[in-house]
């Protein structure tokens, strides 16, 4: 049976506080214009846009859920963990997020150095200008490479110069998938696995991160086929995970769905709320003593 949707819900969006193209209030404004009434602002490794987004949401009738997306580093491929209902005023959480953002910055610096050495000249100052103070990421670098004329389109940068296979690529230093899930739980948030299609060996990883406290899985996503959505829904049922979903809006038309354009049932919101504050896991092992990103050269 299909639930009739009263209004769009979008549980995965990005702003200028990380690698999105619009300010937090502007993203909420655009979501409201598309009828969205519940939105998670899920900037990478930061909650800095939350206050602005919540305030704009209150003005426009959009309930904004303060959230973040933690991109991890491991042999499991691209495992991104969404953390919902986090507290932007949690100082201990902010310490951890700051460490992740510093690693992001160092990684992009190293990629700029490598690109310059390979003959694709790009200025770090320009990348920082494009980021406007947001958590640095490859999208900012892609934009700078496009502007410099090294790639024909923004998307082409991801396919060539800054892909995992490129000699300019630098791996991130950060959390493992298990640590990311535990970090969200430790700080009383609700973790959901983003776009599970990018995980290597999902069937093996999923039970492990469920043990670490995973509460949801992003079943509804722009680039999912109907078959993959069915598969993720069955995994959600098997592991008692809340089916979440969102556009992964960054403002550049990527990831296959417009803002508010992915079907998310309202029942998922109450189910996520029911998972709040439960199963407070032990704090994960501290990542502060990991090798600095500079050692990867
Ligand atoms: P980073 O966190 O620096 O590794 O950059 C990852 C981000 O780049 C993701 O959150 C996506 O939004 C974006 N991204 C990754 N691959 C692509 C792609 N092929 N085309 C456009 N954006 C991408
Ligand atoms: Zn992003
Ligand atoms: Fe992601
Ligand atoms: Fe995302």
PDB file of C-alpha atoms and ligand atoms in Angstrom:
ATOM      1  CA  UNK A   1       0.000   0.000   0.000  1.00  0.00           C
ATOM      2  CA  UNK A   2       1.340   3.421  -0.875  1.00  0.00           C
ATOM      3  CA  UNK A   3       0.940   6.226   1.599  1.00  0.00           C
ATOM      4  CA  UNK A   4      -0.522   9.368   0.057  1.00  0.00           C
ATOM      5  CA  UNK A   5       1.946  12.182   0.565  1.00  0.00           C
ATOM      6  CA  UNK A   6       0.513  15.377   1.971  1.00  0.00           C
ATOM      7  CA  UNK A   7       3.636  17.417   1.230  1.00  0.00           C
ATOM      8  CA  UNK A   8       7.275  16.887   0.267  1.00  0.00           C
ATOM      9  CA  UNK A   9       9.853  16.062   2.936  1.00  0.00           C
ATOM     10  CA  UNK A  10      13.568  16.365   2.192  1.00  0.00           C
ATOM     11  CA  UNK A  11      16.015  14.809   4.662  1.00  0.00           C
ATOM     12  CA  UNK A  12      19.257  15.463   2.772  1.00  0.00           C
ATOM     13  CA  UNK A  13      20.300  18.977   1.699  1.00  0.00           C
ATOM     14  CA  UNK A  14      23.508  21.050   1.600  1.00  0.00           C
ATOM     15  CA  UNK A  15      24.261  24.767   1.825  1.00  0.00           C
ATOM     16  CA  UNK A  16      27.234  27.120   1.588  1.00  0.00           C
ATOM     17  CA  UNK A  17      28.238  26.002   5.102  1.00  0.00           C
ATOM     18  CA  UNK A  18      29.704  22.991   3.267  1.00  0.00           C
ATOM     19  CA  UNK A  19      29.738  22.349  -0.475  1.00  0.00           C
ATOM     20  CA  UNK A  20      26.309  23.608  -1.494  1.00  0.00           C
ATOM     21  CA  UNK A  21      25.820  26.668  -3.692  1.00  0.00           C
ATOM     22  CA  UNK A  22      23.291  28.633  -1.593  1.00  0.00           C
ATOM     23  CA  UNK A  23      23.180  30.105   1.911  1.00  0.00           C
ATOM     24  CA  UNK A  24      21.247  28.063   4.507  1.00  0.00           C
ATOM     25  CA  UNK A  25      18.277  30.487   4.543  1.00  0.00           C
ATOM     26  CA  UNK A  26      18.173  30.437   0.737  1.00  0.00           C
ATOM     27  CA  UNK A  27      18.046  26.619   0.664  1.00  0.00           C
ATOM     28  CA  UNK A  28      15.112  26.660   3.106  1.00  0.00           C
ATOM     29  CA  UNK A  29      13.445  29.423   1.092  1.00  0.00           C
ATOM     30  CA  UNK A  30      13.762  27.363  -2.089  1.00  0.00           C
ATOM     31  CA  UNK A  31      12.497  24.249  -0.311  1.00  0.00           C
ATOM     32  CA  UNK A  32       9.467  26.144   1.032  1.00  0.00           C
ATOM     33  CA  UNK A  33       8.738  27.404  -2.481  1.00  0.00           C
ATOM     34  CA  UNK A  34       8.560  23.761  -3.575  1.00  0.00           C
ATOM     35  CA  UNK A  35       6.106  22.934  -0.792  1.00  0.00           C
ATOM     36  CA  UNK A  36       8.575  21.245   1.554  1.00  0.00           C
ATOM     37  CA  UNK A  37       7.464  21.354   5.198  1.00  0.00           C
ATOM     38  CA  UNK A  38      10.122  19.199   6.828  1.00  0.00           C
ATOM     39  CA  UNK A  39      13.755  19.539   5.820  1.00  0.00           C
ATOM     40  CA  UNK A  40      17.084  18.328   7.177  1.00  0.00           C
ATOM     41  CA  UNK A  41      19.988  20.662   6.495  1.00  0.00           C
ATOM     42  CA  UNK A  42      22.778  18.085   6.420  1.00  0.00           C
ATOM     43  CA  UNK A  43      25.968  19.961   5.630  1.00  0.00           C
ATOM     44  CA  UNK A  44      29.170  17.904   5.671  1.00  0.00           C
ATOM     45  CA  UNK A  45      30.904  17.896   9.063  1.00  0.00           C
ATOM     46  CA  UNK A  46      29.167  21.013  10.358  1.00  0.00           C
ATOM     47  CA  UNK A  47      26.048  22.311  12.071  1.00  0.00           C
ATOM     48  CA  UNK A  48      27.005  25.946  11.418  1.00  0.00           C
ATOM     49  CA  UNK A  49      24.047  26.559   9.108  1.00  0.00           C
ATOM     50  CA  UNK A  50      21.468  25.142  11.506  1.00  0.00           C
ATOM     51  CA  UNK A  51      20.502  28.322  13.388  1.00  0.00           C
ATOM     52  CA  UNK A  52      20.018  30.347  10.209  1.00  0.00           C
ATOM     53  CA  UNK A  53      18.051  27.548   8.553  1.00  0.00           C
ATOM     54  CA  UNK A  54      15.835  26.948  11.597  1.00  0.00           C
ATOM     55  CA  UNK A  55      15.065  30.683  11.837  1.00  0.00           C
ATOM     56  CA  UNK A  56      14.134  30.903   8.161  1.00  0.00           C
ATOM     57  CA  UNK A  57      12.098  27.720   8.531  1.00  0.00           C
ATOM     58  CA  UNK A  58      10.144  29.240  11.413  1.00  0.00           C
ATOM     59  CA  UNK A  59       9.349  32.224   9.208  1.00  0.00           C
ATOM     60  CA  UNK A  60       8.229  30.084   6.265  1.00  0.00           C
ATOM     61  CA  UNK A  61       6.548  27.132   7.972  1.00  0.00           C
ATOM     62  CA  UNK A  62       9.333  24.612   7.340  1.00  0.00           C
ATOM     63  CA  UNK A  63      10.442  22.414  10.214  1.00  0.00           C
ATOM     64  CA  UNK A  64      14.244  22.299   9.870  1.00  0.00           C
ATOM     65  CA  UNK A  65      16.025  19.364  11.524  1.00  0.00           C
ATOM     66  CA  UNK A  66      19.663  20.226  12.429  1.00  0.00           C
ATOM     67  CA  UNK A  67      21.759  17.487  10.828  1.00  0.00           C
ATOM     68  CA  UNK A  68      25.132  16.673   9.342  1.00  0.00           C
ATOM     69  CA  UNK A  69      26.588  14.221   6.825  1.00  0.00           C
ATOM     70  CA  UNK A  70      29.815  12.475   7.848  1.00  0.00           C
ATOM     71  CA  UNK A  71      31.846  11.103   4.939  1.00  0.00           C
ATOM     72  CA  UNK A  72      34.020   8.239   6.179  1.00  0.00           C
ATOM     73  CA  UNK A  73      37.248   6.574   5.057  1.00  0.00           C
ATOM     74  CA  UNK A  74      37.539   2.778   4.970  1.00  0.00           C
ATOM     75  CA  UNK A  75      37.662  -0.221   2.672  1.00  0.00           C
ATOM     76  CA  UNK A  76      33.859  -0.089   2.404  1.00  0.00           C
ATOM     77  CA  UNK A  77      33.775   2.547  -0.351  1.00  0.00           C
ATOM     78  CA  UNK A  78      31.823   5.784   0.029  1.00  0.00           C
ATOM     79  CA  UNK A  79      30.015   5.343   3.321  1.00  0.00           C
ATOM     80  CA  UNK A  80      28.281   8.590   4.288  1.00  0.00           C
ATOM     81  CA  UNK A  81      26.400   8.763   7.569  1.00  0.00           C
ATOM     82  CA  UNK A  82      23.608  11.291   8.070  1.00  0.00           C
ATOM     83  CA  UNK A  83      23.134  12.390  11.687  1.00  0.00           C
ATOM     84  CA  UNK A  84      19.681  13.810  12.480  1.00  0.00           C
ATOM     85  CA  UNK A  85      18.468  15.872  15.472  1.00  0.00           C
ATOM     86  CA  UNK A  86      21.939  16.992  16.524  1.00  0.00           C
ATOM     87  CA  UNK A  87      22.443  19.973  18.836  1.00  0.00           C
ATOM     88  CA  UNK A  88      24.335  22.876  17.208  1.00  0.00           C
ATOM     89  CA  UNK A  89      25.299  24.042  20.726  1.00  0.00           C
ATOM     90  CA  UNK A  90      26.923  20.722  21.727  1.00  0.00           C
ATOM     91  CA  UNK A  91      30.530  21.862  22.302  1.00  0.00           C
ATOM     92  CA  UNK A  92      32.016  18.360  22.452  1.00  0.00           C
ATOM     93  CA  UNK A  93      30.386  17.467  19.141  1.00  0.00           C
ATOM     94  CA  UNK A  94      31.626  20.732  17.621  1.00  0.00           C
ATOM     95  CA  UNK A  95      35.189  19.783  18.674  1.00  0.00           C
ATOM     96  CA  UNK A  96      34.937  16.564  16.691  1.00  0.00           C
ATOM     97  CA  UNK A  97      33.350  18.259  13.697  1.00  0.00           C
ATOM     98  CA  UNK A  98      36.073  20.938  13.708  1.00  0.00           C
ATOM     99  CA  UNK A  99      38.718  18.215  13.569  1.00  0.00           C
ATOM    100  CA  UNK A 100      36.951  16.691  10.561  1.00  0.00           C
ATOM    101  CA  UNK A 101      36.742  20.088   8.825  1.00  0.00           C
ATOM    102  CA  UNK A 102      40.439  20.754   9.433  1.00  0.00           C
ATOM    103  CA  UNK A 103      41.226  17.424   7.790  1.00  0.00           C
ATOM    104  CA  UNK A 104      38.995  18.384   4.850  1.00  0.00           C
ATOM    105  CA  UNK A 105      40.970  21.612   4.438  1.00  0.00           C
ATOM    106  CA  UNK A 106      44.352  19.899   4.549  1.00  0.00           C
ATOM    107  CA  UNK A 107      43.161  17.283   2.057  1.00  0.00           C
ATOM    108  CA  UNK A 108      42.045  19.913  -0.448  1.00  0.00           C
ATOM    109  CA  UNK A 109      45.361  21.776   0.018  1.00  0.00           C
ATOM    110  CA  UNK A 110      47.228  18.578  -0.837  1.00  0.00           C
ATOM    111  CA  UNK A 111      45.048  17.955  -3.887  1.00  0.00           C
ATOM    112  CA  UNK A 112      45.737  21.517  -5.080  1.00  0.00           C
ATOM    113  CA  UNK A 113      49.491  20.907  -4.679  1.00  0.00           C
ATOM    114  CA  UNK A 114      49.262  17.653  -6.634  1.00  0.00           C
ATOM    115  CA  UNK A 115      47.164  19.228  -9.404  1.00  0.00           C
ATOM    116  CA  UNK A 116      49.700  22.045  -9.760  1.00  0.00           C
ATOM    117  CA  UNK A 117      52.546  19.521  -9.930  1.00  0.00           C
ATOM    118  CA  UNK A 118      50.635  17.670 -12.679  1.00  0.00           C
ATOM    119  CA  UNK A 119      50.298  20.886 -14.708  1.00  0.00           C
ATOM    120  CA  UNK A 120      46.668  21.713 -13.866  1.00  0.00           C
ATOM    121  CA  UNK A 121      47.316  25.039 -12.269  1.00  0.00           C
ATOM    122  CA  UNK A 122      44.751  26.066  -9.710  1.00  0.00           C
ATOM    123  CA  UNK A 123      45.050  28.554  -6.843  1.00  0.00           C
ATOM    124  CA  UNK A 124      44.154  27.528  -3.300  1.00  0.00           C
ATOM    125  CA  UNK A 125      43.028  31.134  -2.679  1.00  0.00           C
ATOM    126  CA  UNK A 126      40.396  30.772  -5.409  1.00  0.00           C
ATOM    127  CA  UNK A 127      39.166  27.443  -3.963  1.00  0.00           C
ATOM    128  CA  UNK A 128      38.787  29.122  -0.560  1.00  0.00           C
ATOM    129  CA  UNK A 129      36.902  32.032  -2.134  1.00  0.00           C
ATOM    130  CA  UNK A 130      34.490  29.615  -3.796  1.00  0.00           C
ATOM    131  CA  UNK A 131      33.920  27.831  -0.463  1.00  0.00           C
ATOM    132  CA  UNK A 132      33.033  31.131   1.296  1.00  0.00           C
ATOM    133  CA  UNK A 133      34.074  29.706   4.646  1.00  0.00           C
ATOM    134  CA  UNK A 134      32.129  26.451   4.296  1.00  0.00           C
ATOM    135  CA  UNK A 135      33.589  23.004   5.070  1.00  0.00           C
ATOM    136  CA  UNK A 136      35.938  22.439   2.122  1.00  0.00           C
ATOM    137  CA  UNK A 137      35.283  19.628  -0.312  1.00  0.00           C
ATOM    138  CA  UNK A 138      36.020  18.397  -3.786  1.00  0.00           C
ATOM    139  CA  UNK A 139      33.019  20.302  -5.229  1.00  0.00           C
ATOM    140  CA  UNK A 140      34.864  23.576  -4.506  1.00  0.00           C
ATOM    141  CA  UNK A 141      37.930  22.210  -6.249  1.00  0.00           C
ATOM    142  CA  UNK A 142      35.799  21.016  -9.183  1.00  0.00           C
ATOM    143  CA  UNK A 143      34.417  24.529  -9.577  1.00  0.00           C
ATOM    144  CA  UNK A 144      37.916  26.057  -9.536  1.00  0.00           C
ATOM    145  CA  UNK A 145      39.173  23.545 -12.123  1.00  0.00           C
ATOM    146  CA  UNK A 146      36.198  24.300 -14.335  1.00  0.00           C
ATOM    147  CA  UNK A 147      36.766  28.070 -14.048  1.00  0.00           C
ATOM    148  CA  UNK A 148      40.448  27.605 -14.915  1.00  0.00           C
ATOM    149  CA  UNK A 149      39.435  25.791 -18.094  1.00  0.00           C
ATOM    150  CA  UNK A 150      40.999  22.445 -17.178  1.00  0.00           C
ATOM    151  CA  UNK A 151      37.700  20.555 -17.590  1.00  0.00           C
ATOM    152  CA  UNK A 152      34.786  21.201 -19.968  1.00  0.00           C
ATOM    153  CA  UNK A 153      32.145  20.963 -17.215  1.00  0.00           C
ATOM    154  CA  UNK A 154      31.937  20.903 -13.411  1.00  0.00           C
ATOM    155  CA  UNK A 155      30.884  17.222 -13.523  1.00  0.00           C
ATOM    156  CA  UNK A 156      33.831  16.313 -15.753  1.00  0.00           C
ATOM    157  CA  UNK A 157      36.230  17.258 -12.953  1.00  0.00           C
ATOM    158  CA  UNK A 158      34.765  14.451 -10.819  1.00  0.00           C
ATOM    159  CA  UNK A 159      35.067  11.989 -13.676  1.00  0.00           C
ATOM    160  CA  UNK A 160      38.703  12.821 -14.396  1.00  0.00           C
ATOM    161  CA  UNK A 161      40.991  15.109 -12.393  1.00  0.00           C
ATOM    162  CA  UNK A 162      39.656  14.576  -8.855  1.00  0.00           C
ATOM    163  CA  UNK A 163      38.195  11.053  -9.091  1.00  0.00           C
ATOM    164  CA  UNK A 164      39.479   8.335  -6.768  1.00  0.00           C
ATOM    165  CA  UNK A 165      41.478   6.949  -9.678  1.00  0.00           C
ATOM    166  CA  UNK A 166      43.180  10.263 -10.457  1.00  0.00           C
ATOM    167  CA  UNK A 167      46.831  10.794  -9.487  1.00  0.00           C
ATOM    168  CA  UNK A 168      45.741  14.065  -7.846  1.00  0.00           C
ATOM    169  CA  UNK A 169      43.370  12.262  -5.470  1.00  0.00           C
ATOM    170  CA  UNK A 170      44.111  12.326  -1.745  1.00  0.00           C
ATOM    171  CA  UNK A 171      42.260  10.030   0.653  1.00  0.00           C
ATOM    172  CA  UNK A 172      40.568  11.599   3.632  1.00  0.00           C
ATOM    173  CA  UNK A 173      41.696  11.173   7.216  1.00  0.00           C
ATOM    174  CA  UNK A 174      38.599  10.836   9.288  1.00  0.00           C
ATOM    175  CA  UNK A 175      36.160   8.464  10.887  1.00  0.00           C
ATOM    176  CA  UNK A 176      35.427   4.880   9.953  1.00  0.00           C
ATOM    177  CA  UNK A 177      31.756   4.091   9.228  1.00  0.00           C
ATOM    178  CA  UNK A 178      31.452   2.503  12.681  1.00  0.00           C
ATOM    179  CA  UNK A 179      32.949   5.568  14.388  1.00  0.00           C
ATOM    180  CA  UNK A 180      30.662   7.931  12.461  1.00  0.00           C
ATOM    181  CA  UNK A 181      27.553   6.023  13.552  1.00  0.00           C
ATOM    182  CA  UNK A 182      28.778   5.892  17.147  1.00  0.00           C
ATOM    183  CA  UNK A 183      29.646   9.612  17.127  1.00  0.00           C
ATOM    184  CA  UNK A 184      26.092  10.538  16.138  1.00  0.00           C
ATOM    185  CA  UNK A 185      24.663   8.214  18.813  1.00  0.00           C
ATOM    186  CA  UNK A 186      27.015   9.543  21.498  1.00  0.00           C
ATOM    187  CA  UNK A 187      25.676  13.016  20.821  1.00  0.00           C
ATOM    188  CA  UNK A 188      22.040  11.902  20.993  1.00  0.00           C
ATOM    189  CA  UNK A 189      21.453  12.104  17.267  1.00  0.00           C
ATOM    190  CA  UNK A 190      19.858   9.546  14.954  1.00  0.00           C
ATOM    191  CA  UNK A 191      22.222   8.075  12.320  1.00  0.00           C
ATOM    192  CA  UNK A 192      21.062   6.983   8.863  1.00  0.00           C
ATOM    193  CA  UNK A 193      23.163   5.492   6.079  1.00  0.00           C
ATOM    194  CA  UNK A 194      23.166   7.895   3.097  1.00  0.00           C
ATOM    195  CA  UNK A 195      22.852   6.689  -0.543  1.00  0.00           C
ATOM    196  CA  UNK A 196      23.718   3.027   0.253  1.00  0.00           C
ATOM    197  CA  UNK A 197      24.439   2.370  -3.420  1.00  0.00           C
ATOM    198  CA  UNK A 198      27.944   3.811  -2.971  1.00  0.00           C
ATOM    199  CA  UNK A 199      28.857   1.246  -0.270  1.00  0.00           C
ATOM    200  CA  UNK A 200      31.074  -1.705  -1.189  1.00  0.00           C
ATOM    201  CA  UNK A 201      29.673  -4.991   0.221  1.00  0.00           C
ATOM    202  CA  UNK A 202      26.629  -3.447   1.899  1.00  0.00           C
ATOM    203  CA  UNK A 203      25.375  -6.863   3.027  1.00  0.00           C
ATOM    204  CA  UNK A 204      28.513  -7.365   5.112  1.00  0.00           C
ATOM    205  CA  UNK A 205      28.824  -3.813   6.451  1.00  0.00           C
ATOM    206  CA  UNK A 206      25.192  -3.190   7.360  1.00  0.00           C
ATOM    207  CA  UNK A 207      24.883  -5.600  10.332  1.00  0.00           C
ATOM    208  CA  UNK A 208      28.129  -4.189  11.732  1.00  0.00           C
ATOM    209  CA  UNK A 209      26.971  -0.577  11.689  1.00  0.00           C
ATOM    210  CA  UNK A 210      23.531  -1.613  12.942  1.00  0.00           C
ATOM    211  CA  UNK A 211      25.390  -2.982  15.983  1.00  0.00           C
ATOM    212  CA  UNK A 212      27.124   0.406  16.305  1.00  0.00           C
ATOM    213  CA  UNK A 213      23.709   2.086  16.517  1.00  0.00           C
ATOM    214  CA  UNK A 214      22.566   2.790  12.953  1.00  0.00           C
ATOM    215  CA  UNK A 215      18.883   3.774  12.992  1.00  0.00           C
ATOM    216  CA  UNK A 216      17.990   4.536   9.383  1.00  0.00           C
ATOM    217  CA  UNK A 217      18.868   3.879   5.752  1.00  0.00           C
ATOM    218  CA  UNK A 218      18.324   6.251   2.826  1.00  0.00           C
ATOM    219  CA  UNK A 219      15.955   4.196   0.686  1.00  0.00           C
ATOM    220  CA  UNK A 220      14.583   7.132  -1.325  1.00  0.00           C
ATOM    221  CA  UNK A 221      17.233   8.895  -3.383  1.00  0.00           C
ATOM    222  CA  UNK A 222      17.266  10.533  -6.804  1.00  0.00           C
ATOM    223  CA  UNK A 223      19.629   8.152  -8.548  1.00  0.00           C
ATOM    224  CA  UNK A 224      18.154   4.942  -7.079  1.00  0.00           C
ATOM    225  CA  UNK A 225      16.317   2.643  -9.454  1.00  0.00           C
ATOM    226  CA  UNK A 226      12.907   1.329  -8.280  1.00  0.00           C
ATOM    227  CA  UNK A 227      14.580  -2.073  -7.807  1.00  0.00           C
ATOM    228  CA  UNK A 228      17.287  -0.678  -5.560  1.00  0.00           C
ATOM    229  CA  UNK A 229      14.710   1.213  -3.492  1.00  0.00           C
ATOM    230  CA  UNK A 230      12.838  -2.072  -2.980  1.00  0.00           C
ATOM    231  CA  UNK A 231      16.073  -3.752  -1.926  1.00  0.00           C
ATOM    232  CA  UNK A 232      16.899  -1.034   0.612  1.00  0.00           C
ATOM    233  CA  UNK A 233      13.347  -1.087   1.964  1.00  0.00           C
ATOM    234  CA  UNK A 234      13.676  -4.811   2.584  1.00  0.00           C
ATOM    235  CA  UNK A 235      16.998  -4.241   4.375  1.00  0.00           C
ATOM    236  CA  UNK A 236      15.281  -1.535   6.446  1.00  0.00           C
ATOM    237  CA  UNK A 237      12.597  -4.032   7.451  1.00  0.00           C
ATOM    238  CA  UNK A 238      15.132  -6.773   8.241  1.00  0.00           C
ATOM    239  CA  UNK A 239      17.289  -4.567  10.504  1.00  0.00           C
ATOM    240  CA  UNK A 240      14.519  -2.366  11.936  1.00  0.00           C
ATOM    241  CA  UNK A 241      15.891   0.741  10.241  1.00  0.00           C
ATOM    242  CA  UNK A 242      13.822   3.825   9.407  1.00  0.00           C
ATOM    243  CA  UNK A 243      13.571   4.398   5.629  1.00  0.00           C
ATOM    244  CA  UNK A 244      14.848   7.941   5.049  1.00  0.00           C
ATOM    245  CA  UNK A 245      15.326   9.888   1.841  1.00  0.00           C
ATOM    246  CA  UNK A 246      16.258  13.153   0.271  1.00  0.00           C
ATOM    247  CA  UNK A 247      17.483  15.019  -2.764  1.00  0.00           C
ATOM    248  CA  UNK A 248      21.108  15.582  -1.680  1.00  0.00           C
ATOM    249  CA  UNK A 249      20.510  19.075  -3.059  1.00  0.00           C
ATOM    250  CA  UNK A 250      23.697  21.091  -3.528  1.00  0.00           C
ATOM    251  CA  UNK A 251      22.243  23.577  -6.008  1.00  0.00           C
ATOM    252  CA  UNK A 252      24.089  22.368  -9.088  1.00  0.00           C
ATOM    253  CA  UNK A 253      21.594  19.817 -10.396  1.00  0.00           C
ATOM    254  CA  UNK A 254      23.637  16.798  -9.302  1.00  0.00           C
ATOM    255  CA  UNK A 255      22.473  13.525  -7.675  1.00  0.00           C
ATOM    256  CA  UNK A 256      19.373  13.113  -9.826  1.00  0.00           C
ATOM    257  CA  UNK A 257      16.597  14.924  -7.934  1.00  0.00           C
ATOM    258  CA  UNK A 258      15.430  18.489  -7.448  1.00  0.00           C
ATOM    259  CA  UNK A 259      15.029  19.953  -3.950  1.00  0.00           C
ATOM    260  CA  UNK A 260      12.035  18.261  -2.298  1.00  0.00           C
ATOM    261  CA  UNK A 261      11.741  15.952  -5.300  1.00  0.00           C
ATOM    262  CA  UNK A 262      12.209  12.596  -3.571  1.00  0.00           C
ATOM    263  CA  UNK A 263       9.334  10.671  -1.991  1.00  0.00           C
ATOM    264  CA  UNK A 264       9.711  10.439   1.778  1.00  0.00           C
ATOM    265  CA  UNK A 265       6.762   9.162   3.858  1.00  0.00           C
ATOM    266  CA  UNK A 266       5.686  11.259   6.817  1.00  0.00           C
ATOM    267  CA  UNK A 267       5.766   8.102   8.946  1.00  0.00           C
ATOM    268  CA  UNK A 268       9.558   8.159   8.691  1.00  0.00           C
ATOM    269  CA  UNK A 269       9.694  11.355  10.754  1.00  0.00           C
ATOM    270  CA  UNK A 270       7.853   9.905  13.743  1.00  0.00           C
ATOM    271  CA  UNK A 271       9.875   6.698  13.397  1.00  0.00           C
ATOM    272  CA  UNK A 272      13.137   8.708  13.487  1.00  0.00           C
ATOM    273  CA  UNK A 273      11.895  10.625  16.511  1.00  0.00           C
ATOM    274  CA  UNK A 274      11.122   7.359  18.271  1.00  0.00           C
ATOM    275  CA  UNK A 275      14.810   6.407  17.812  1.00  0.00           C
ATOM    276  CA  UNK A 276      16.093   9.580  19.490  1.00  0.00           C
ATOM    277  CA  UNK A 277      17.986   9.225  22.708  1.00  0.00           C
ATOM    278  CA  UNK A 278      17.779   5.432  22.699  1.00  0.00           C
ATOM    279  CA  UNK A 279      20.773   3.103  22.811  1.00  0.00           C
ATOM    280  CA  UNK A 280      23.316   5.744  23.834  1.00  0.00           C
ATOM    281  CA  UNK A 281      26.443   3.950  22.659  1.00  0.00           C
ATOM    282  CA  UNK A 282      29.824   4.163  24.329  1.00  0.00           C
ATOM    283  CA  UNK A 283      31.925   7.024  22.959  1.00  0.00           C
ATOM    284  CA  UNK A 284      33.880   5.856  19.922  1.00  0.00           C
ATOM    285  CA  UNK A 285      37.671   5.621  20.131  1.00  0.00           C
ATOM    286  CA  UNK A 286      39.203   9.061  19.769  1.00  0.00           C
ATOM    287  CA  UNK A 287      40.340   9.846  16.236  1.00  0.00           C
ATOM    288  CA  UNK A 288      42.523  12.703  17.457  1.00  0.00           C
ATOM    289  CA  UNK A 289      45.674  10.627  17.340  1.00  0.00           C
ATOM    290  CA  UNK A 290      45.277   9.475  13.739  1.00  0.00           C
ATOM    291  CA  UNK A 291      48.113  10.165  11.348  1.00  0.00           C
ATOM    292  CA  UNK A 292      47.947  13.739  10.039  1.00  0.00           C
ATOM    293  CA  UNK A 293      46.702  13.948   6.484  1.00  0.00           C
ATOM    294  CA  UNK A 294      50.085  15.293   5.381  1.00  0.00           C
ATOM    295  CA  UNK A 295      51.636  11.871   5.960  1.00  0.00           C
ATOM    296  CA  UNK A 296      49.726  10.491   2.968  1.00  0.00           C
ATOM    297  CA  UNK A 297      51.897  12.203   0.451  1.00  0.00           C
TER     298      UNK A 297
HETATM  299  P1  LIG B   1      34.474  15.196  -0.750  1.00  0.00           P
HETATM  300  O1  LIG B   1      33.647  15.190   0.502  1.00  0.00           O
HETATM  301  O2  LIG B   1      35.408  16.335  -0.783  1.00  0.00           O
HETATM  302  O3  LIG B   1      35.133  13.899  -1.078  1.00  0.00           O
HETATM  303  O4  LIG B   1      33.437  15.443  -1.935  1.00  0.00           O
HETATM  304  C1  LIG B   1      32.351  14.587  -2.012  1.00  0.00           C
HETATM  305  C2  LIG B   1      31.165  15.385  -2.482  1.00  0.00           C
HETATM  306  O5  LIG B   1      31.328  15.655  -3.852  1.00  0.00           O
HETATM  307  C3  LIG B   1      29.904  14.604  -2.339  1.00  0.00           C
HETATM  308  O6  LIG B   1      29.232  14.971  -1.161  1.00  0.00           O
HETATM  309  C4  LIG B   1      29.103  14.976  -3.542  1.00  0.00           C
HETATM  310  O7  LIG B   1      28.215  16.017  -3.249  1.00  0.00           O
HETATM  311  C5  LIG B   1      30.102  15.494  -4.528  1.00  0.00           C
HETATM  312  N1  LIG B   1      30.301  14.538  -5.613  1.00  0.00           N
HETATM  313  C6  LIG B   1      30.919  13.339  -5.529  1.00  0.00           C
HETATM  314  N2  LIG B   1      30.960  12.756  -6.738  1.00  0.00           N
HETATM  315  C7  LIG B   1      30.354  13.593  -7.595  1.00  0.00           C
HETATM  316  C8  LIG B   1      30.082  13.569  -8.996  1.00  0.00           C
HETATM  317  N3  LIG B   1      30.442  12.514  -9.748  1.00  0.00           N
HETATM  318  N4  LIG B   1      29.441  14.621  -9.551  1.00  0.00           N
HETATM  319  C9  LIG B   1      29.087  15.667  -8.792  1.00  0.00           C
HETATM  320  N5  LIG B   1      29.322  15.755  -7.467  1.00  0.00           N
HETATM  321  C10 LIG B   1      29.941  14.743  -6.870  1.00  0.00           C
HETATM  322 ZN1  LIG B   2      28.407  17.438  -0.740  1.00  0.00          ZN
HETATM  323 FE1  LIG B   3      26.949  11.876   0.427  1.00  0.00          FE
HETATM  324 FE1  LIG B   4      25.099  14.755   0.654  1.00  0.00          FE
END
